[in-house]
Short mmCIF file of C-alpha atoms and ligand atoms in Angstrom, two decimals:
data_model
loop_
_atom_site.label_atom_id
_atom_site.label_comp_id
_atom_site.label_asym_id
_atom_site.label_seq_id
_atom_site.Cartn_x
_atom_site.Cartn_y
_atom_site.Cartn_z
CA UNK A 1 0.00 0.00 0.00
CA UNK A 2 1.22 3.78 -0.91
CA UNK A 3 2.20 6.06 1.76
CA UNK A 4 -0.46 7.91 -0.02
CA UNK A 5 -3.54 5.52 0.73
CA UNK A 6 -2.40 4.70 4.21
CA UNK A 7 -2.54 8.31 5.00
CA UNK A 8 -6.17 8.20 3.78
CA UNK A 9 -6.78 5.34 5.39
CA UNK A 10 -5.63 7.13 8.94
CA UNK A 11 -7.52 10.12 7.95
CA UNK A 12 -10.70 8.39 7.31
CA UNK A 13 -10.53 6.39 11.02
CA UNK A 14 -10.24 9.57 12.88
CA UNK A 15 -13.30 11.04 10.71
CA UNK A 16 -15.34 7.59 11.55
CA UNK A 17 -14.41 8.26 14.85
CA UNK A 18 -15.87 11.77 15.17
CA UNK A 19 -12.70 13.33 14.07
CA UNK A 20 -11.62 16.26 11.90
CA UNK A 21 -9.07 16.03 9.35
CA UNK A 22 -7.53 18.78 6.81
CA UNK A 23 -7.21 17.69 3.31
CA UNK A 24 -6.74 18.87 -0.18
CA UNK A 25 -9.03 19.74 -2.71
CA UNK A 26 -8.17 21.46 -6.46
CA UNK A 27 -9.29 24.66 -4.38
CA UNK A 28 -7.91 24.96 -1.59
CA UNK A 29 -7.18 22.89 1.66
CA UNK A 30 -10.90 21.74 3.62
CA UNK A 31 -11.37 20.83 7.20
CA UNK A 32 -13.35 17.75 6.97
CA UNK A 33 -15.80 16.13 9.46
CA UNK A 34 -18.46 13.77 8.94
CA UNK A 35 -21.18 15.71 7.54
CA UNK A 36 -24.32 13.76 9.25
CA UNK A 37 -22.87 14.06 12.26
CA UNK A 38 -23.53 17.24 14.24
CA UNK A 39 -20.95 16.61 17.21
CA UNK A 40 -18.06 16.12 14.65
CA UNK A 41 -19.09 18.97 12.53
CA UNK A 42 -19.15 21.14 15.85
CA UNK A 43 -15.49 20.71 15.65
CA UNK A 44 -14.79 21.92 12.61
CA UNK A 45 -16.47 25.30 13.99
CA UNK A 46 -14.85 25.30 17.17
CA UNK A 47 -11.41 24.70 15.74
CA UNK A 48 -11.96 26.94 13.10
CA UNK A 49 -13.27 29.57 15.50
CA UNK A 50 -16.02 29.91 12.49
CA UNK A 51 -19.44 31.93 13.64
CA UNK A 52 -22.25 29.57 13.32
CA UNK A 53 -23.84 31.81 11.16
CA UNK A 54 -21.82 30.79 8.40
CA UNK A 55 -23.19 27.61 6.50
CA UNK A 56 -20.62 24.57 5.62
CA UNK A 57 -20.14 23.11 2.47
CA UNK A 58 -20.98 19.12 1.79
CA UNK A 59 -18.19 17.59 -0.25
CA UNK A 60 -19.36 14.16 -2.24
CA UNK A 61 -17.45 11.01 -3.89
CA UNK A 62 -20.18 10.55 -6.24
CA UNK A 63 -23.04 11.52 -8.29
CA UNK A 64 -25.12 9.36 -6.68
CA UNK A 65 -24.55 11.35 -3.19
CA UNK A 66 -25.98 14.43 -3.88
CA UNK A 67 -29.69 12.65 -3.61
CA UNK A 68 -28.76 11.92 -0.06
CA UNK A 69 -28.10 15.20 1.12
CA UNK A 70 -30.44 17.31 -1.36
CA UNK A 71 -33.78 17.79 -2.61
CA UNK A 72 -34.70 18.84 -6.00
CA UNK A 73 -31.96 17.72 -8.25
CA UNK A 74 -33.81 18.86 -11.65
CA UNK A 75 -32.25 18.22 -15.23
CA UNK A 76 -31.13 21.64 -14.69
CA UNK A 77 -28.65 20.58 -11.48
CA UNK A 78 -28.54 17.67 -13.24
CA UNK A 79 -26.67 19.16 -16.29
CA UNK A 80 -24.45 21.75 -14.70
CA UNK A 81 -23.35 18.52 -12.13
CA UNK A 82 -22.41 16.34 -15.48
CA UNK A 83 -20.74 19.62 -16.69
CA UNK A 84 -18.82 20.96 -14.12
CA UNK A 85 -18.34 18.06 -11.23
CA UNK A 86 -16.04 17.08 -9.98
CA UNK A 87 -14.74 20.47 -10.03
CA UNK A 88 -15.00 24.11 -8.12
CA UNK A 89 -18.93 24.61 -8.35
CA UNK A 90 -20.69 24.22 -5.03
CA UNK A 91 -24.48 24.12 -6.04
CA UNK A 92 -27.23 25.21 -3.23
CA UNK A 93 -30.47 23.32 -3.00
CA UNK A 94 -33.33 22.42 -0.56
CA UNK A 95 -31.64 19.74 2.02
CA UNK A 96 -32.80 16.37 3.24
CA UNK A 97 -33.46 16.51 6.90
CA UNK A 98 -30.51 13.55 7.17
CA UNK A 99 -27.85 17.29 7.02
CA UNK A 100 -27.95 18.63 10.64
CA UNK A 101 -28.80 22.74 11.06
CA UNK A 102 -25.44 23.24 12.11
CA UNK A 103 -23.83 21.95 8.86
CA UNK A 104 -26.74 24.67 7.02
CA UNK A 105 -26.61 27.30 9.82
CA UNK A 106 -30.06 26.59 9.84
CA UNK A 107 -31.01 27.10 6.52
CA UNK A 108 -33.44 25.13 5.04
CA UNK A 109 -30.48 24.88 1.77
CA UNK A 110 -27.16 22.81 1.83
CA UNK A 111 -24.44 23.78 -0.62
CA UNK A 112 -22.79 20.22 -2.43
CA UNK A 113 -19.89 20.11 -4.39
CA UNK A 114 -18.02 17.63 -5.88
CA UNK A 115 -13.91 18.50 -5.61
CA UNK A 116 -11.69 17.79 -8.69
CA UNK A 117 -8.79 15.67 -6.37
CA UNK A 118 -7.80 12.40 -6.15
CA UNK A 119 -7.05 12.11 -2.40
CA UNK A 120 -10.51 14.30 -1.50
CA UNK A 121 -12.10 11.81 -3.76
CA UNK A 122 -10.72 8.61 -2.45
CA UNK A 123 -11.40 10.08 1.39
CA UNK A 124 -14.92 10.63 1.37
CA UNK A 125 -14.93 7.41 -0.69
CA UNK A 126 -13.19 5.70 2.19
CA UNK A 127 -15.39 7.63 5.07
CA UNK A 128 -18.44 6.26 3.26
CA UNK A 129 -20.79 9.63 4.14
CA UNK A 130 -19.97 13.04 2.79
CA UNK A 131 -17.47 15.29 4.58
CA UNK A 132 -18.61 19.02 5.86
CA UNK A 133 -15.15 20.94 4.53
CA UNK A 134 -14.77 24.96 4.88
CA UNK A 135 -11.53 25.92 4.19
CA UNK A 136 -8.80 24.81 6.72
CA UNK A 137 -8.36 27.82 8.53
CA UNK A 138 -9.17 30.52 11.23
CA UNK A 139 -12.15 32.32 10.59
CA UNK A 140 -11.06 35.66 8.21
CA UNK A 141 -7.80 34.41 7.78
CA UNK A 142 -5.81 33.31 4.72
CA UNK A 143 -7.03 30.30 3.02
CA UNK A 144 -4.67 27.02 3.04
CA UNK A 145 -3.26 26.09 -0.30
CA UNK A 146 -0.11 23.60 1.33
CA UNK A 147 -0.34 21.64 4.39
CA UNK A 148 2.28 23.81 5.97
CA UNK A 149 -0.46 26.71 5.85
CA UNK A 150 -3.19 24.53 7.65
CA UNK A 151 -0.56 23.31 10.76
CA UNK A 152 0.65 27.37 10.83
CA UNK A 153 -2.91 28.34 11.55
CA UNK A 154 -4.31 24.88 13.15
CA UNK A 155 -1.88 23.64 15.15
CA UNK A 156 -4.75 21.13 17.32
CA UNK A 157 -6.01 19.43 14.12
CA UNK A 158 -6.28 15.77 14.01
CA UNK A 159 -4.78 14.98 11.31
CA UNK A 160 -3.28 17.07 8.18
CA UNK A 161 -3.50 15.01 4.78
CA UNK A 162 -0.81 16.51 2.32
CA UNK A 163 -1.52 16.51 -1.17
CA UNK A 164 1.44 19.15 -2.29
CA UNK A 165 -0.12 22.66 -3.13
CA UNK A 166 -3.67 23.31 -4.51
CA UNK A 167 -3.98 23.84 -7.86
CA UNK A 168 -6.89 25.86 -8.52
CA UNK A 169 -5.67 28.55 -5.65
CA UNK A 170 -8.88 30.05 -4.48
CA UNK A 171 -11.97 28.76 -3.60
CA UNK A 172 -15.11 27.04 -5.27
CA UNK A 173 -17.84 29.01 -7.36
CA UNK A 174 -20.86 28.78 -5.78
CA UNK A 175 -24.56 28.85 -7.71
CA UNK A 176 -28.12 28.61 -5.87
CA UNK A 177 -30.41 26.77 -8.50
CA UNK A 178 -34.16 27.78 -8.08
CA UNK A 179 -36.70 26.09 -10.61
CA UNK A 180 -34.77 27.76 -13.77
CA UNK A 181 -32.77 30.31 -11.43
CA UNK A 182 -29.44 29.97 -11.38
CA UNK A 183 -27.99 32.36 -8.83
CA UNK A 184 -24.44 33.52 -8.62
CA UNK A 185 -23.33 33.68 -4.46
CA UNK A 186 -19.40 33.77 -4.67
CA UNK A 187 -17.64 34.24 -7.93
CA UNK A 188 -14.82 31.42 -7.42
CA UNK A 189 -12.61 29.26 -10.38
CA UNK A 190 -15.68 28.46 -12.78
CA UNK A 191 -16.31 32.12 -13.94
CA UNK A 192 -20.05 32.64 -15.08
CA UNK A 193 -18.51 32.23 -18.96
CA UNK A 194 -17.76 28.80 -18.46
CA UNK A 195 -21.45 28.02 -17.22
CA UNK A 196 -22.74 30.40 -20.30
CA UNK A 197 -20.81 28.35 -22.70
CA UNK A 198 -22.21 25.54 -21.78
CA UNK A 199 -25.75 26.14 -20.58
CA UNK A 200 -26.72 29.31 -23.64
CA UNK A 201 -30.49 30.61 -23.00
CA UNK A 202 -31.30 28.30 -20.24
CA UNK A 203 -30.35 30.01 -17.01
CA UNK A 204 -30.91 33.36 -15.54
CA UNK A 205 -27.99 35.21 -13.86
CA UNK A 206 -30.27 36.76 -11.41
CA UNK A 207 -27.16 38.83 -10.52
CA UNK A 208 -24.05 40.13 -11.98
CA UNK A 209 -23.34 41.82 -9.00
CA UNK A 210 -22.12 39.00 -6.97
CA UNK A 211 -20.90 41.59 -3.99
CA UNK A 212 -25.02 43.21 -3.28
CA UNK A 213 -25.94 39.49 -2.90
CA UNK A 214 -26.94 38.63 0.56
CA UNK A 215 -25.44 34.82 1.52
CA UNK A 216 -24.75 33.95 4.91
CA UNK A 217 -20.59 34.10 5.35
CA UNK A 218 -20.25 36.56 2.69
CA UNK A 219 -18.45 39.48 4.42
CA UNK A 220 -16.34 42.14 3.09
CA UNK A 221 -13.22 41.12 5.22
CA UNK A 222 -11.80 37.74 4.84
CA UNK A 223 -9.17 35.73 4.05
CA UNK A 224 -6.59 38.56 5.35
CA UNK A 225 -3.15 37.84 5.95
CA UNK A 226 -1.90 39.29 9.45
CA UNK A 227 0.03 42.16 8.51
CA UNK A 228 -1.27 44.93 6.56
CA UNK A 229 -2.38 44.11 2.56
CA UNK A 230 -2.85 47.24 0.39
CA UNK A 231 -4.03 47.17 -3.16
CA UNK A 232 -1.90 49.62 -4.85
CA UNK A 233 -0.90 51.71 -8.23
CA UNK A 234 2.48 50.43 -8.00
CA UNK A 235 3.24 53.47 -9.85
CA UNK A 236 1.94 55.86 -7.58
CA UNK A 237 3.13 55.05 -4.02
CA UNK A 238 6.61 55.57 -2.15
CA UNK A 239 7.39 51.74 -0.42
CA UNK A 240 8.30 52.20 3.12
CA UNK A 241 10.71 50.40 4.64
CA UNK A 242 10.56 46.09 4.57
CA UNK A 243 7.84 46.33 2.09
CA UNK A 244 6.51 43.13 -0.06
CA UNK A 245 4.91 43.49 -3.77
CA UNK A 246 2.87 40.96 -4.83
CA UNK A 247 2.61 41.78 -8.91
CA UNK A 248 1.09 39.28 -11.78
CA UNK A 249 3.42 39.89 -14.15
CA UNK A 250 7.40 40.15 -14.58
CA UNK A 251 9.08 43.18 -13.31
CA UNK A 252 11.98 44.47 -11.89
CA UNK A 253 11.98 47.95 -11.44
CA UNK A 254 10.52 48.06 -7.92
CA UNK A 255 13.23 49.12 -5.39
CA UNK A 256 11.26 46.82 -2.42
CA UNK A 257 12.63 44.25 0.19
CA UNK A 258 11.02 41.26 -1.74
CA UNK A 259 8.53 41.10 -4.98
CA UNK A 260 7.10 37.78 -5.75
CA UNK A 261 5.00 36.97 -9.05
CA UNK A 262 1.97 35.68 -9.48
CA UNK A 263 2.48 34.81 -13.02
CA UNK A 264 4.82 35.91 -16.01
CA UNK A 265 2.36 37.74 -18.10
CA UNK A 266 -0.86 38.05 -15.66
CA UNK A 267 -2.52 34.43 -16.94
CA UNK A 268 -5.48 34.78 -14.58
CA UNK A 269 -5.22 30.65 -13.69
CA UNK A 270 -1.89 31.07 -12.75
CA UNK A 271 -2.72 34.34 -10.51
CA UNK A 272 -5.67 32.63 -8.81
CA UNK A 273 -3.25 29.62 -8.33
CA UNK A 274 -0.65 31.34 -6.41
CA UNK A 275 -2.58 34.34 -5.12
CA UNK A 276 -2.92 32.83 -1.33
CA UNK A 277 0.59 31.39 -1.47
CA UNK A 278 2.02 34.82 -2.45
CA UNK A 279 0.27 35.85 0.74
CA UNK A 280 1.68 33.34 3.13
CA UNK A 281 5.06 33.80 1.77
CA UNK A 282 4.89 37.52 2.64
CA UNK A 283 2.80 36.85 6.18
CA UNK A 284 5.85 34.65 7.40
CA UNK A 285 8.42 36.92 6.12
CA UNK A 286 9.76 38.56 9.16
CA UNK A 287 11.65 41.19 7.58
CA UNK A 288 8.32 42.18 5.34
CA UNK A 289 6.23 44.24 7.66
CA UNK A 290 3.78 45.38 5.00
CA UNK A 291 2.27 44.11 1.69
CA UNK A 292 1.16 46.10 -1.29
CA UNK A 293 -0.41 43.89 -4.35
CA UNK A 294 -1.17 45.09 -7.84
CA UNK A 295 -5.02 44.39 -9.30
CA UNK A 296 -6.26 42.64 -12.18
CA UNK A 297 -9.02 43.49 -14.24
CA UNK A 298 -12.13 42.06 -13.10
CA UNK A 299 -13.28 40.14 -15.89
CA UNK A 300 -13.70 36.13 -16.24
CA UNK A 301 -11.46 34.75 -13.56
CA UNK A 302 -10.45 38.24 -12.32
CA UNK A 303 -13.61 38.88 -10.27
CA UNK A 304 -13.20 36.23 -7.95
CA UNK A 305 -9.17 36.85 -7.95
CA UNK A 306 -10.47 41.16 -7.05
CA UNK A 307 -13.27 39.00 -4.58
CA UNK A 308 -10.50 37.57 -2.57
CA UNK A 309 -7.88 40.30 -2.79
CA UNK A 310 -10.58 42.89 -1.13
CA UNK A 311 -11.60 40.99 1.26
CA UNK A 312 -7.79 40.33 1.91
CA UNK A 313 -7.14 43.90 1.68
CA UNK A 314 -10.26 45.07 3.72
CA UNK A 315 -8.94 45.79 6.93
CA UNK A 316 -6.53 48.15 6.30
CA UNK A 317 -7.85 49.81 3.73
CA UNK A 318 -9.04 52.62 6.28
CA UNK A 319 -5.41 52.76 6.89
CA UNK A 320 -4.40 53.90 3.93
P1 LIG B 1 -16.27 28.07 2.42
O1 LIG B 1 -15.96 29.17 3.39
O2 LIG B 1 -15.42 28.08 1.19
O3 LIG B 1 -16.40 26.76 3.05
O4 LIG B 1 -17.72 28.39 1.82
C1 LIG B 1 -18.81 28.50 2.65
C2 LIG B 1 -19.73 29.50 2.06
O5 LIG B 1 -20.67 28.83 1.24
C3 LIG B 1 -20.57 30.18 3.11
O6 LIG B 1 -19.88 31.26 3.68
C4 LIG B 1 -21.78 30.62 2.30
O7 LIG B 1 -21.54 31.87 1.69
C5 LIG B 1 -21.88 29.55 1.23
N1 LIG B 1 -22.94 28.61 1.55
C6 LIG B 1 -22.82 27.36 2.06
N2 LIG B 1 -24.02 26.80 2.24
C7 LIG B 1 -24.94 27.69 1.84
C8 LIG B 1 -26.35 27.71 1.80
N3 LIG B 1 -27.08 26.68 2.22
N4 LIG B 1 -26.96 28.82 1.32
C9 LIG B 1 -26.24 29.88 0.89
N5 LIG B 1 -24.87 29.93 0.92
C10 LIG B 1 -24.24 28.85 1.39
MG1 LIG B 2 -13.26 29.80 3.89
#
């Protein structure tokens, strides 16, 4: 047996047993718990120091799953699910009363999703129920795309399953599907042109505005790294002192204590892929004592790259 399977092995014991585990998904790391089970999932929030307010995410092996945990799956879910899963689309429907209130924050809705990753796949597989997964870290702090950024910020987990770094980089697009209302909630790696191409005519965006829509856990600070994160002109501004640029495409004209790239030429996949990484290089950098980063332009892929970098950026931006 792989090193590889007898980690998932281990990690699916301690989730049988009530346990939480961090694992890897093609979005970012998840904090998984048995999702039926309401004293396990309590972990998850208690580790994560997560408001219960803020709904959890169901992550399924299978196609077959999603009728145990939702209601409603119409030719419409149907479709996007053959389209997009396994991949970074959570879809919201009506939930089966098997999915406890705390996984749903007491919503009457559960958001499923099917992740894109071999190991994810083959633990929830080996669990034998679906895993409850938000990201693996403290609530409003920088998402986990390596293992070493889910034992920085979660030192008392159970168990940390390393899969090498994420490779979509940010986190899941998620849709609420209403009779023939498709709903955008958080912009995330499927942009809303990759479910156009594929579904012309048959859905309503009922919003292009995904920041005015109201979703429990969709605040304007999040994900920040713990020093300060300004979105800058790099053109414009004076770097203090032990400064850190995070740009998305080559340069080397910035007189700054340490630059690091996104990408060569701004690909947005590539951006998105290292965005959070960027971040948690600069957030353990002890001689980097702030962080400017450049934007993109917020089309396709770039509005849930902007999504994430505000919220990063949030905090300080009074500061400024
Ligand atoms: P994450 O933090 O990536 O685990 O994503 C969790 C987010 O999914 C929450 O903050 C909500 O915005 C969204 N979400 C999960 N379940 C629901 C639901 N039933 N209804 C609406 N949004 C949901
Ligand atoms: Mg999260």
């Amino acid at each position: 047996m792989s090193k590889g399977s007898s980690d998932i092995l281990k990690a699916s014991e301690i989730i049988k047993r009530g346990g939480v585990v961090a694992f890897p998904t093609e979005t970012v790391y998840g904090l998984g718990a048995n999702a039926l089970d309401p004293i396990a999932v309590a972990k998850i929030f208690a580790l994560k120091e997560r408001p219960s307010f803020d709904p959890l995410i169901v992550h399924i092996c299978s196609f077959d799953q999603i009728s145990l945990v939702a209601d409603e799956i119409s030719p419409l879910v149907k479709e996007l699910t053959d389209k997009f899963w396994p991949g970074p689309l959570t879809i919201v429907l009506p939930k089966k009363s098997i999915v406890p209130d705390i996984v749903t924050s007491g919503l009457p809705t559960v958001g499923v999703r099917m992740p894109d990753n071999s190991i994810a796949l083959e633990l929830i597989k080996e669990c034998g129920t679906p895993l409850a997964a938000p990201s693996a870290n403290k609530f409003g702090n920088l998402s986990p795309v390596k293992a070493s950024h889910v034992k920085k910020q979660l030192p008392d987990v159970d168990f940390v399953l390393d899969g090498g770094k994420t490779k979509g980089g940010i986190e899941s697009t998620i849709v609420s599907v209403k009779g023939n209302i498709c709903t955008l909630l958080r912009p995330g790696l499927i942009t809303l042109e990759d479910i156009e191409r594929v579904m012309p005519q048959k859905f309503i965006f009922a919003n292009d505005k995904p920041e005015e829509i109201i979703a429990p856990g969709l605040l304007k600070s999040h994900y920040s790294p713990t020093k300060p994160l300004y979105i800058t002109d790099l053109s414009k501004i004076v770097f203090p002192e032990n400064s850190g640029v995070i740009v998305h495409s080559k340069r080397e004209d910035l007189n700054v204590k340490k630059i690091i790239c996104t990408s060569a030429d701004c690909t947005l996949t590539e951006v998105a892929a290292n965005l959070f990484s960027a971040m948690h290089t600069m957030e353990e950098d002890d001689d980097i004592s702030q962080i400017y980063i450049e934007s993109v332009a917020e089309k396709g892929l770039g509005i849930a790259i902007m999504d994430r970098v505000k919220k990063a950026a949030y905090r300080y931006t009074k500061s400024l």
